[in-house]
Short mmCIF file of C-alpha atoms and ligand atoms in Angstrom, two decimals:
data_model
loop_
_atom_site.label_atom_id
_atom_site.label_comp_id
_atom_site.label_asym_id
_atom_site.label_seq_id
_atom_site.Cartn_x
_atom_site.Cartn_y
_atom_site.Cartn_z
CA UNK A 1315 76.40 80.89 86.11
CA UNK A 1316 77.88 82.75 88.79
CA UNK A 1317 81.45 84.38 88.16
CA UNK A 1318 84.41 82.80 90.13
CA UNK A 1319 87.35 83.21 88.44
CA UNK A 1320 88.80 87.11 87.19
CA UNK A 1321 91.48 87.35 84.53
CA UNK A 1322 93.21 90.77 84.87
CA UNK A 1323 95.51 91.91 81.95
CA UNK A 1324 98.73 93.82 83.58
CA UNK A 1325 99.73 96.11 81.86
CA UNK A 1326 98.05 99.66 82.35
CA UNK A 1327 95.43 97.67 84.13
CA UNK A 1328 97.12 97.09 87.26
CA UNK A 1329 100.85 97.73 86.94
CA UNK A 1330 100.98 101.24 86.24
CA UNK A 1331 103.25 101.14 82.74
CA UNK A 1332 103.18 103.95 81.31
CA UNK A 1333 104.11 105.98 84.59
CA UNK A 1334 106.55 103.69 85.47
CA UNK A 1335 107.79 104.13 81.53
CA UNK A 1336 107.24 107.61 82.57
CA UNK A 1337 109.50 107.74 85.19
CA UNK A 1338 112.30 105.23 83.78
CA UNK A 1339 112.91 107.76 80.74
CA UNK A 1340 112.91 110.99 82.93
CA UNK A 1341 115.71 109.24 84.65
CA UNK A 1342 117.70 108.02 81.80
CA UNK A 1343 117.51 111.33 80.01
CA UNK A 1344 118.51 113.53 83.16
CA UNK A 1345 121.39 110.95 83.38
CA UNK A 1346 122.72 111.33 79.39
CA UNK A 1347 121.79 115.10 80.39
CA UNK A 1348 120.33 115.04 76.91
CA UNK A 1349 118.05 118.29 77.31
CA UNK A 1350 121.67 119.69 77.37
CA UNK A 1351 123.25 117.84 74.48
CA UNK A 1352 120.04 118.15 72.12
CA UNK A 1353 118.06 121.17 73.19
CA UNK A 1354 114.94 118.84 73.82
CA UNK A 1355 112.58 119.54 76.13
CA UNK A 1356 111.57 115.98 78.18
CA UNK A 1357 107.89 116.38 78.36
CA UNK A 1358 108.11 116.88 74.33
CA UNK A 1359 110.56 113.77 74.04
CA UNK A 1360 108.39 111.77 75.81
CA UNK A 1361 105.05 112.03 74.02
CA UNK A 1362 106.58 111.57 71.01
CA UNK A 1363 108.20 108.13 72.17
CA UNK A 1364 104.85 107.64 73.78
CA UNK A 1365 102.81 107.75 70.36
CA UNK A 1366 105.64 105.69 68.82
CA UNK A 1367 106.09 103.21 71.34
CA UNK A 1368 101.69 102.68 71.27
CA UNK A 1369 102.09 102.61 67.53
CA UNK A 1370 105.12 99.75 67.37
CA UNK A 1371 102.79 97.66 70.49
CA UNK A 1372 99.76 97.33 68.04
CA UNK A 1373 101.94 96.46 65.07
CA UNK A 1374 103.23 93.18 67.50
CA UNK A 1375 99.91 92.76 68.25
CA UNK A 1376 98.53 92.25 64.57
CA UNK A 1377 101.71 90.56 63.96
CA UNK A 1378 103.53 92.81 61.88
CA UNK A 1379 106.56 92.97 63.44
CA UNK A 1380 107.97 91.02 66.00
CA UNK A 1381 109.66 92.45 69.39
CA UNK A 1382 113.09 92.91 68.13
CA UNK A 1383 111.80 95.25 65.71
CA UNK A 1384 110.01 97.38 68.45
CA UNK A 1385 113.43 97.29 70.83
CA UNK A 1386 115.66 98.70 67.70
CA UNK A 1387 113.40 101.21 66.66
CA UNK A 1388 111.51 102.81 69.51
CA UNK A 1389 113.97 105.38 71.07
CA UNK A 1390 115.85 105.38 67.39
CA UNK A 1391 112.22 106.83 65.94
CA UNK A 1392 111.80 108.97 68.84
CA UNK A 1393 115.68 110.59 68.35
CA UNK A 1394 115.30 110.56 64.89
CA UNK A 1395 112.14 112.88 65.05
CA UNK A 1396 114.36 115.38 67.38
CA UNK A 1397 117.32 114.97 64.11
CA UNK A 1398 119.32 113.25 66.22
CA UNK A 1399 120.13 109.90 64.08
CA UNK A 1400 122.29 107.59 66.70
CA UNK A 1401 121.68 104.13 66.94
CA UNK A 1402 123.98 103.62 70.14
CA UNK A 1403 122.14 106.26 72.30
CA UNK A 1404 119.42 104.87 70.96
CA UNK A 1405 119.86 101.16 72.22
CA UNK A 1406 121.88 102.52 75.47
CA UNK A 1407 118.29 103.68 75.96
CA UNK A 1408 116.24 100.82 75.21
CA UNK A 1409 118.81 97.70 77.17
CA UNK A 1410 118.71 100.81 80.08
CA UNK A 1411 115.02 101.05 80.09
CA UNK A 1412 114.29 97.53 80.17
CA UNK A 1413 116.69 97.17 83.48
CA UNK A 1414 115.02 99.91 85.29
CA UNK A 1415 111.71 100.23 84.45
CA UNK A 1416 111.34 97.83 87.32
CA UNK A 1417 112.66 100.00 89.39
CA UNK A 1418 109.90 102.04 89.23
CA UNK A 1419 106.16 100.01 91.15
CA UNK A 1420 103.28 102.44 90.49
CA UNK A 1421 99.94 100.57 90.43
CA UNK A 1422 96.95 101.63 88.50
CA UNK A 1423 95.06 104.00 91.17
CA UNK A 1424 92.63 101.86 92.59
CA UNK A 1425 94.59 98.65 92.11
CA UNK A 1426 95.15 98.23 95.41
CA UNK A 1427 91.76 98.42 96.84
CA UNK A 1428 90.27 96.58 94.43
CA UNK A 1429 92.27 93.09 94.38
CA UNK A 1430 91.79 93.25 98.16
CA UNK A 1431 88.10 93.67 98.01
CA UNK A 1432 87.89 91.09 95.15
CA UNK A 1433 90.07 88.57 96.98
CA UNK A 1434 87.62 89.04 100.54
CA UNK A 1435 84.45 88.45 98.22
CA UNK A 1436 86.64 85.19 97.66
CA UNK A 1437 86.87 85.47 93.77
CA UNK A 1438 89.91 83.53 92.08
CA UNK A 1439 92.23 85.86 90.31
CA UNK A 1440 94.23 85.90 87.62
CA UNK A 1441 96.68 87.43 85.17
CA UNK A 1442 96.95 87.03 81.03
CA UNK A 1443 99.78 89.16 80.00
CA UNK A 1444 100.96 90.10 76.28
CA UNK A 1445 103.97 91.49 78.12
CA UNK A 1446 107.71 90.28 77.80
CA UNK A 1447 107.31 86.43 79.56
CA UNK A 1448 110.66 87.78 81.44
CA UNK A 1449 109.30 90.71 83.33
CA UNK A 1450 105.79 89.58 83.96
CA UNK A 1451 106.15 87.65 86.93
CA UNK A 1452 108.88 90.31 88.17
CA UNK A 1453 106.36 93.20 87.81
CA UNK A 1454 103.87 91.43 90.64
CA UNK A 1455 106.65 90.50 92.71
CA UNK A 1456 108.29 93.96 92.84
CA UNK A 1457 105.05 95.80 93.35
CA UNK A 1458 103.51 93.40 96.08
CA UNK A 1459 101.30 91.57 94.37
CA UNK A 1460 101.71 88.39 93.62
CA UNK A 1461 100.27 87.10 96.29
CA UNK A 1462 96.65 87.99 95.08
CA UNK A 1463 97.33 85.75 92.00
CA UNK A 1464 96.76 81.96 91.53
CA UNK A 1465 98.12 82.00 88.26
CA UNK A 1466 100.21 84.17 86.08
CA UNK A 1467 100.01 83.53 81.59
CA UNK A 1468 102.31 85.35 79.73
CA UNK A 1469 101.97 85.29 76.04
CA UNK A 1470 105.60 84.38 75.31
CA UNK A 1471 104.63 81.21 77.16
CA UNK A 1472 101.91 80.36 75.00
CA UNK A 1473 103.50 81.51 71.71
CA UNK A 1474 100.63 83.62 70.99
CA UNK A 1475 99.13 86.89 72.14
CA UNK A 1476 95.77 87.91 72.93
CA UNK A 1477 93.69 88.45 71.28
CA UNK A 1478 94.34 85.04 69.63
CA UNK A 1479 91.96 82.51 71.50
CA UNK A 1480 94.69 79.95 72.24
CA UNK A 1481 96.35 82.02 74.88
CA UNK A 1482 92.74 82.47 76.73
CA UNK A 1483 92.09 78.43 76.78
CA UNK A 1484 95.65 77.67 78.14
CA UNK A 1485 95.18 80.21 81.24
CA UNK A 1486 91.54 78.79 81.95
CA UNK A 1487 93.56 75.31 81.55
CA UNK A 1488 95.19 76.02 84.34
CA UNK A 1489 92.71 76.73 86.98
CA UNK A 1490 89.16 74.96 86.66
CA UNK A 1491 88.03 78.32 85.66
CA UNK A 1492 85.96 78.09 82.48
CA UNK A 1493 84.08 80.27 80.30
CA UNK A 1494 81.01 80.69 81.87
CA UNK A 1495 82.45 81.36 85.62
CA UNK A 1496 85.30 83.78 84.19
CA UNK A 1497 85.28 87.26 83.07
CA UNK A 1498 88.34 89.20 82.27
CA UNK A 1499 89.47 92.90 82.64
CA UNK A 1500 91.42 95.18 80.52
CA UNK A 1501 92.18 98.32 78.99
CA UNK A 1502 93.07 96.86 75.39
CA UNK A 1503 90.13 97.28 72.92
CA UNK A 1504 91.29 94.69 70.32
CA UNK A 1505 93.78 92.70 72.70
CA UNK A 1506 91.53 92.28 75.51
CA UNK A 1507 88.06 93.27 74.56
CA UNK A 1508 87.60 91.35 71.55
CA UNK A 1509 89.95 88.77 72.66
CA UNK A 1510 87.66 87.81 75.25
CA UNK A 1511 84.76 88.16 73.13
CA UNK A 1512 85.97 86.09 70.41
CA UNK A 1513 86.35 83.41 72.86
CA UNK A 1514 83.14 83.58 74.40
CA UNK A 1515 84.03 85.04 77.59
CA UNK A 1516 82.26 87.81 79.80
CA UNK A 1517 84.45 91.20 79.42
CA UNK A 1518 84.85 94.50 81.50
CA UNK A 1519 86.46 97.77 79.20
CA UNK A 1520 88.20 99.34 81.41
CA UNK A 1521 88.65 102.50 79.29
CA UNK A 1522 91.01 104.67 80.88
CA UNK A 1523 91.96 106.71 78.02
CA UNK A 1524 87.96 107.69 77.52
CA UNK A 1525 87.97 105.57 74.16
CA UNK A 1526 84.22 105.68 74.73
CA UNK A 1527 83.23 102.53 72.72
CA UNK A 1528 79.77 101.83 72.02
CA UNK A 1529 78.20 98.40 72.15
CA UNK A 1530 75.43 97.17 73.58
CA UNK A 1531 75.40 95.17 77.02
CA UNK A 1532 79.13 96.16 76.85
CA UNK A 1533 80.41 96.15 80.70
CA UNK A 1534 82.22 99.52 81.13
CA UNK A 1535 84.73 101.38 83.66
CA UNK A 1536 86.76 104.42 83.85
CA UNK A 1537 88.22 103.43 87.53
CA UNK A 1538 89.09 100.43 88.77
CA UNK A 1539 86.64 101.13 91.78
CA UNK A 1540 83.99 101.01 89.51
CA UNK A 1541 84.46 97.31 89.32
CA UNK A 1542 82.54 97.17 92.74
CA UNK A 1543 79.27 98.01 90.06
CA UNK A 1544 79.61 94.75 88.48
CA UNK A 1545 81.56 91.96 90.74
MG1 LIG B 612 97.04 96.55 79.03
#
């Protein structure tokens, strides 16, 4: 059956998190002037939240810990590792983050092009998100495109998070998308790969960080450009 319907995921996908994460820090920690206070270099800072934050995102997504957890602790690990124990930095960070990381648009390169040229080949698109249900919709709006979406599932709406199967039915529910005419994109191995998988639908990797998985018949891209190979 011929594809109609294309579930994006969001996050690092499209909506270019971890730059705009990228960029949201930088300005918080010019702003505490905390290279001044702490002798710590930014770039250094920020891969360590970087590995922390990944680390706390995958422990939500096998249900380890829940989202509260990940909001106390990120910037507290990520201090803590420079010896600087302070919880109220710490969360001045994290409520200051969440306001203005929206402040900050970048799309995935290529994200542009691409739901243009899927929207004129007159394919029906869509988003699943595991993102917070509260900045989902906020993320398209703010970076111009909403408009290329007829629906938008977040996972907070659902109660459950890809990869869990339930989330996948409800946002087919609410288009007559269905299996067989849908195929979904992402850049999460276990969230989005075997999410879609599980559930039986068609699936393109889009493995920006060169995780070079191997699987046969497995549909493959390092830019989003290269989804002109397959749709
Ligand atoms: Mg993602």
């Amino acid at each position: 059956m011929k594809i109609q319907h294309i579930f994006f995921d969001l996050d690092n996908t499209i909506w270019d998190h971890r730059k705009n994460a990228y960029l949201t820090i930088k300005d918080l920690f010019e702003k505490e002037e905390i290279s001044l206070k702490y002798t710590i270099d930014f770039e250094e800072f920020h891969s360590v939240y970087h590995e922390i934050n990944e680390s706390l995102w995958e422990k939500i997504r096998d249900g380890i810990i829940d989202k509260e957890y990940l909001r106390k602790h990120r910037f507290y690990d990520t201090f803590s590792h420079f010896n600087v124990d302070d919880e109220k930095l710490s969360m001045y960070f994290e409520e200051h983050f969440l306001d203005r990381i929206l402040n900050h648009n970048e799309l995935v390169e290529g994200a542009a092009y691409i739901l243009e040229y899927l929207k004129a080949k007159n394919y029906t698109l869509h988003i699943i998100s595991n993102g917070f249900k509260e900045v989902t919709e906020r993320k398209c709006i703010l970076s111009g495109i909403d408009k290329y979406f007829q629906t938008i599932t977040s996972a907070d709406t659902v109660g459950v998070r890809k990869p869990r199967p339930e989330i996948f039915e409800y946002s087919l529910s609410l288009s007559d998308a269905t299996k067989e005419n849908s195929i979904l994109i992402g850049d999460d191995w276990i969230a989005d790969v075997v999410g879609a998988q599980n559930f039986g639908m068609d699936v393109i990797f889009f493995d920006v960080l060169n995780e070079n998985k191997e699987e046969e018949g497995l549909k493959v891209i390092k830019h989003l450009l290269q989804i002109k190979d397959y749709l």
